[in-house]
XYZ file of C-alpha atoms in Angstrom:
309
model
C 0.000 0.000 0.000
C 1.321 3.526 -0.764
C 1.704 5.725 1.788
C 0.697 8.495 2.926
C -2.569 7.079 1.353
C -6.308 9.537 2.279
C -8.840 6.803 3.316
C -12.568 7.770 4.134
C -14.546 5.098 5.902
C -18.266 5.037 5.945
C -19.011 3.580 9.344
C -21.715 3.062 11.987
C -21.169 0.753 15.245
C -19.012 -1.130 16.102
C -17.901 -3.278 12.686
C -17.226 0.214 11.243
C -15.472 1.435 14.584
C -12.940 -1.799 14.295
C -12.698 -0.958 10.615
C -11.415 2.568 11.048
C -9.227 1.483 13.582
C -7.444 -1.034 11.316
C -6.494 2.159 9.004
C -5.483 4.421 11.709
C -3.108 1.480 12.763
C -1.434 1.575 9.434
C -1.529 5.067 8.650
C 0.067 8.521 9.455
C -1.592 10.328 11.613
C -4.563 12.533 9.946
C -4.628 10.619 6.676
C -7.836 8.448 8.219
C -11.070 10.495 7.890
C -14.691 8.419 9.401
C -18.042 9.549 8.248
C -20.306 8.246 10.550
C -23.875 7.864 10.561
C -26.110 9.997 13.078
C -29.428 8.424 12.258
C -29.301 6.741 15.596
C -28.971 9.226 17.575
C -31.879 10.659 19.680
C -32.189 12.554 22.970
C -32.469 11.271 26.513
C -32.685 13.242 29.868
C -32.513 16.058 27.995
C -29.069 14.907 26.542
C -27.847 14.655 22.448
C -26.311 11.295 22.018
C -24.537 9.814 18.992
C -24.114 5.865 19.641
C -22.304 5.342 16.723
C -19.959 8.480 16.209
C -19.333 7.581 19.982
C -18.397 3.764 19.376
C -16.202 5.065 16.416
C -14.441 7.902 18.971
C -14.435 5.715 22.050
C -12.636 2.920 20.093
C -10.490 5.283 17.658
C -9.147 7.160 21.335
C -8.634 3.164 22.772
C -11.561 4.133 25.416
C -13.824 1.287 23.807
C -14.951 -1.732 25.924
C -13.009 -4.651 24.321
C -15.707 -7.058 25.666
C -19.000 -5.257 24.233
C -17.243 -3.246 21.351
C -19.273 0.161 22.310
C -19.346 2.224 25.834
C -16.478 2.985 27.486
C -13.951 0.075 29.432
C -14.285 -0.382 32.878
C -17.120 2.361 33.107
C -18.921 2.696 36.379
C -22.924 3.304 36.535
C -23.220 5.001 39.800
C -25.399 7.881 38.167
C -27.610 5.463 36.672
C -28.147 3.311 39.354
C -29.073 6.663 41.883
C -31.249 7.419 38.622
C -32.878 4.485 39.155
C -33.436 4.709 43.290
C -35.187 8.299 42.097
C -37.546 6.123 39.924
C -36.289 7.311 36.424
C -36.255 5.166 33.337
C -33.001 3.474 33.211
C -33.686 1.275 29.930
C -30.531 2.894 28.177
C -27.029 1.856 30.233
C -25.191 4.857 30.034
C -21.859 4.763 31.670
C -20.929 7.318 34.226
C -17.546 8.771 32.052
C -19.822 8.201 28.889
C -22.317 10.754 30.565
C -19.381 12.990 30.435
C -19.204 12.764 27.008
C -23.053 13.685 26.563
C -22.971 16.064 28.722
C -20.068 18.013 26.679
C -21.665 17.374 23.650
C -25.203 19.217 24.920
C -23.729 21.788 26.080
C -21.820 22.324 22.985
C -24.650 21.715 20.859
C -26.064 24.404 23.055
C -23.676 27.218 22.841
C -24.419 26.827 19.225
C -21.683 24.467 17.686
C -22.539 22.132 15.056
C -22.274 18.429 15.653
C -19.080 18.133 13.246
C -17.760 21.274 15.636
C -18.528 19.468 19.059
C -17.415 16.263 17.666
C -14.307 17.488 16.467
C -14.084 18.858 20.287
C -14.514 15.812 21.868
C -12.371 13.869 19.596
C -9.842 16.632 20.016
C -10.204 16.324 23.522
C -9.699 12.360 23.910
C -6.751 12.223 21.679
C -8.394 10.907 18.121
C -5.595 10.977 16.023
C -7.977 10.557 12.899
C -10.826 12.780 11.466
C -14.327 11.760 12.975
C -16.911 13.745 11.001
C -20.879 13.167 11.253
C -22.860 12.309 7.932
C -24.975 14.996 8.368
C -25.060 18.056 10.933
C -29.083 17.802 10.612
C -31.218 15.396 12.866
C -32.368 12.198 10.820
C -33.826 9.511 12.756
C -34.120 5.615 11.736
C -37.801 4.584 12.157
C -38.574 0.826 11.813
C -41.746 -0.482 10.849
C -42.634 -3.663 12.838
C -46.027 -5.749 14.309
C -45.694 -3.561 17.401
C -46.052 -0.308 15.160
C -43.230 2.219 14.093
C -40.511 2.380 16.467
C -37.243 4.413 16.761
C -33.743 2.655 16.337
C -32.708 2.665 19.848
C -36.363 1.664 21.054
C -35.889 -1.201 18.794
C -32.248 -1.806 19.280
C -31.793 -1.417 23.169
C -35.380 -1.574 24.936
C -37.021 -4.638 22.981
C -33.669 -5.789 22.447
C -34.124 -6.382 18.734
C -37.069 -8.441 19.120
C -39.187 -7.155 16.642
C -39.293 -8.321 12.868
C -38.730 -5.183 10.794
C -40.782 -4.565 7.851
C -40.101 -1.394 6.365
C -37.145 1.228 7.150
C -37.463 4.839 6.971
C -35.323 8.480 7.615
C -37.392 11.044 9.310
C -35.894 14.197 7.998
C -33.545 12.287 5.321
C -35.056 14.153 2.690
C -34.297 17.867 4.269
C -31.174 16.789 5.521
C -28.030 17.706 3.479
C -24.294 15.658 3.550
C -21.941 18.289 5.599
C -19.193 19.845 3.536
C -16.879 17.908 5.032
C -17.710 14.740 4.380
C -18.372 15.529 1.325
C -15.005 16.460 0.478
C -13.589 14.121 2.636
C -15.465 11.468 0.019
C -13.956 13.668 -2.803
C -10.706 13.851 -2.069
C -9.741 10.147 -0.201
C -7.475 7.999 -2.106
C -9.162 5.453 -1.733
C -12.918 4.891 0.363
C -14.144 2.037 2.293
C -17.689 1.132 2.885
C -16.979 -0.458 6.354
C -18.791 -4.186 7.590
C -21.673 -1.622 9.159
C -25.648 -2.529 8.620
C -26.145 -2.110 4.846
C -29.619 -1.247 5.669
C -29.412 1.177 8.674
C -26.125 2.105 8.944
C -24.735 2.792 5.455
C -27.969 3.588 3.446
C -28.495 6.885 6.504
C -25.064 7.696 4.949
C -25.373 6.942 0.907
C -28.811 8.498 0.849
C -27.770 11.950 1.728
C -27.721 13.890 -1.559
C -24.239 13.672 -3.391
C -22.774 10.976 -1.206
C -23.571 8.168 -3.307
C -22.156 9.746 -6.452
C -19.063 10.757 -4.758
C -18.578 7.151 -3.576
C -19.002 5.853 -7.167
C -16.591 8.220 -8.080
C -13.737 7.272 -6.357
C -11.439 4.077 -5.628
C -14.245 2.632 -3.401
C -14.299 -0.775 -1.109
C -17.189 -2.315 0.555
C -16.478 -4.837 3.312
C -19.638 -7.531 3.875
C -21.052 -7.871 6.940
C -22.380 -11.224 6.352
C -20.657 -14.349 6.620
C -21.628 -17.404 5.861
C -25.350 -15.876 5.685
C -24.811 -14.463 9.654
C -24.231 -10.681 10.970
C -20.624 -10.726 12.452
C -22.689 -8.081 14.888
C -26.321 -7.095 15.328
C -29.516 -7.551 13.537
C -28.612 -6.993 10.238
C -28.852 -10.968 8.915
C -32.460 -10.817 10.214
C -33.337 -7.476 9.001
C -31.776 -8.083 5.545
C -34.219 -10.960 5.373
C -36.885 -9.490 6.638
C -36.617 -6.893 4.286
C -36.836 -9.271 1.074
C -33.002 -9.344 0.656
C -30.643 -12.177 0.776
C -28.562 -12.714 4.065
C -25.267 -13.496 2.423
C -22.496 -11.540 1.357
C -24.355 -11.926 -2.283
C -27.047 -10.119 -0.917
C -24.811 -6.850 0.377
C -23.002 -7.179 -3.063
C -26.161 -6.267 -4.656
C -27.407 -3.686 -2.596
C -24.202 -1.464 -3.283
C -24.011 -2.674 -6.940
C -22.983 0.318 -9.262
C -21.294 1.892 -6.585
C -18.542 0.000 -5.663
C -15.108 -1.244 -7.671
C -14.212 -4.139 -4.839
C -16.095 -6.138 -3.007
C -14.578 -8.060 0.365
C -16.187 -11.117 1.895
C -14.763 -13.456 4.048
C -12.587 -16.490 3.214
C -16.197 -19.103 4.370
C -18.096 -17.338 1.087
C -15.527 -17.612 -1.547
C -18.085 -19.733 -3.270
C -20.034 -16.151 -4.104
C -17.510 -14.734 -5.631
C -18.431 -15.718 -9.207
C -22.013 -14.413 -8.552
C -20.545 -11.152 -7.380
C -18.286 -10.689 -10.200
C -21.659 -10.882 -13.009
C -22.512 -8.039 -11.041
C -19.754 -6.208 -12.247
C -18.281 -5.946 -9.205
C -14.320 -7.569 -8.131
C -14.467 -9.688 -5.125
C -11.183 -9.970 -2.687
C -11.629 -12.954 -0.489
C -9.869 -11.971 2.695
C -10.195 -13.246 6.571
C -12.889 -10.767 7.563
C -13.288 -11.331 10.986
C -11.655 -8.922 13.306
C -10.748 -10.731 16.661
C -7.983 -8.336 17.904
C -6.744 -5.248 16.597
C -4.004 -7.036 14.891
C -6.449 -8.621 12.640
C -7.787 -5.241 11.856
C -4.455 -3.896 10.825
C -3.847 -6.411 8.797
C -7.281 -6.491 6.767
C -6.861 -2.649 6.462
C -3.394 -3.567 5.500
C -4.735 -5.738 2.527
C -8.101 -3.473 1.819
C -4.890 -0.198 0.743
C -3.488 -3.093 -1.259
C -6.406 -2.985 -3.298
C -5.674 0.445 -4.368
C-alpha cells in the first residue's frame, strides 16, 4: 500500500469502529477520515447522544470496551443506578464517564456548535488521532416499521432488544437533511474509500442516501467490506433485518445492494463460493479473513483493503 494514502470510511457501530481502527493502525496520523452515521442518535434526559460516532471515537481514542465493542472500558454506573433509586427510566445503560461525554456534547450543541464542531471537540479532547466527522449536521432519525407499530432505532435496538421483525425502514428528515461539507469532500478527495462491515440497511444507506454521497462514492477508488458471513451478521440484527426486508442474508445479498457503486467487493474467506455471482454483477471480489478478533487482525485487513488500491 502507498503511503501516505487519504482513506474515508463510511461507518456506523461497532464493525465500522474496528474498521477505522485497522487504518489508523497503518496510517500517518490525519490521513484516516470516518463519516459516521447519526441516524441513531436521539435525545435522553434532555441529553444529544450519537451511539455510533461515539463507538467510532471511544474505540479510535482506545476508550472502547473490548468485551461489548461500544461504551467505554471499565465504566462505572453510579449515576444510573441513583437514577434508578429516584424512579427514572433506566432502559438505556449509560456509563458514568460516557455521561461525560453527553454532557459536553449538549452543552456544545447548546452554545451553538454544530455536531461536526462538538465532535471534532470531543475527539480533540480524547486524543483521536484521525478525522471523525458526522454524515450529516441535521437530525435524521431511523424509524422501523414492525407488528408492534413504528418504532425508533434505539427503542428497537436497546429496549425490545431487537425483538421485533422489521418490515419497512425509513429516515425522518432524510429528505431535508443535506451531507456536511466535510464529508463531502472528505469522500472527494480520499485515495481510496471504504464502505466499512456496518448494517447495509441502517447504517450505510443513513449515509449513501444523503444527496451527493452516493455519487461521490461511485466516483472514487471505493471498497465495501460484507457484513455477512456465511449468511450471519458478524454483529447485530442486520442478517435478520436483511431478510426481513426481502433481501438475501449473504455476502451476495450486500453485493447487490451497493451494486454500481462499488469497484471491490470483500467477503470473508467461508463465502468464496459467491464470488463468481458477485463478479456478473460487475463488481471484483477480494476474499480476505474478515473477521476482526484483535486489533491485529484489523491492521492487517486494512493492510490488505490499501493493497487494493
Amino acid at each position: 500500500m502507498k503511503e501516505p494514502m487519504r482513506v474515508t470510511v463510511l461507518a456506523g457501530g461497532v464493525g465500522g469502529a474496528k474498521m477505522a481502527h485497522g487504518f489508523q493502525q497503518i496510517l500517518p496520523a490525519g490521513e484516516l477520515t470516518v463519516v459516521v452515521n447519526v441516524a441513531d442518535d436521539f435525545e435522553l434526559f434532555g441529553l444529544h447522544i450519537s451511539p455510533d460516532l461515539d463507538t467510532v471515537m471511544y474505540t479510535l481514542a482506545a476508550l472502547a470496551s473490548p468485551v461489548t465493542g461500544w461504551g467505554i472500558q471499565d465504566d462505572t454506573h453510579h449515576a444510573l443506578q441513583m437514577l434508578q433509586k429516584l424512579g427514572g427510566d433506566t432502559w438505556f445503560g449509560i456509563g458514568d464517564a460516557d455521561l461525560a461525554t453527553h454532557l459536553r456534547r449538549t452543552q456544545l450543541l447548546a452554545d451553538g456548535c454544530s455536531l461536526t464542531d462538538a465532535t471534532r471537540s470531543l475527539a480533540d479532547s480524547l486524543g483521536v488521532p484521525s478525522h471523525v466527522l458526522p454524515a450529516t449536521d441535521q437530525r435524521v432519525a431511523t424509524m422501523l416499521q414492525t407488528d408492534a407499530g413504528e418504532l425508533d432505532f434505539q427503542t428497537y435496538f436497546v429496549r425490545r432488544g431487537q425483538r421485533d421483525e422489521v418490515r419497512a425502514v425509513r429516515f425522518d428528515g432524510l429528505e431535508a437533511a443535506g451531507a456536511t461539507p466535510a464529508a463531502l469532500a472528505a469522500i472527494r478527495e480520499a485515495d481510496l474509500v471504504i464502505i466499512a462491515p456496518s448494517n447495509p440497511i441502517v447504517s450505510v444507506r443513513p449515509i449513501l442516501e444523503l444527496p451527493g454521497v452516493s455519487a461521490a462514492v461511485a466516483s472514487a477508488k471505493s471498497v465495501a467490506v460484507s457484513p455477512i458471513v456465511d449468511g450471519r451478521a458478524l454483529k447485530g440484527p442486520a442478517d435478520r433485518m436483511l431478510t426481513s426486508l426481502g433481501y438475501e442474508s449473504s455476502a451476495l445479498g450486500v453485493a447487490r445492494l451497493y451494486a454500481g457503486l462499488i469497484e471491490w467487493f470483500v467477503i470473508d474467506e467461508a463465502d468464496a463460493g459467491l464470488a463468481p455471482r458477485i463478479e456478473a454483477l460487475g463488481i471484483r471480489v477480494a476474499v480476505l479473513p474478515t473477521m476482526m478478533h484483535s486489533d491485529d487482525d484489523r491492521a492487517a485487513l486494512a493492510r490488505a483493503i490499501g493493497d487494493l488500491a
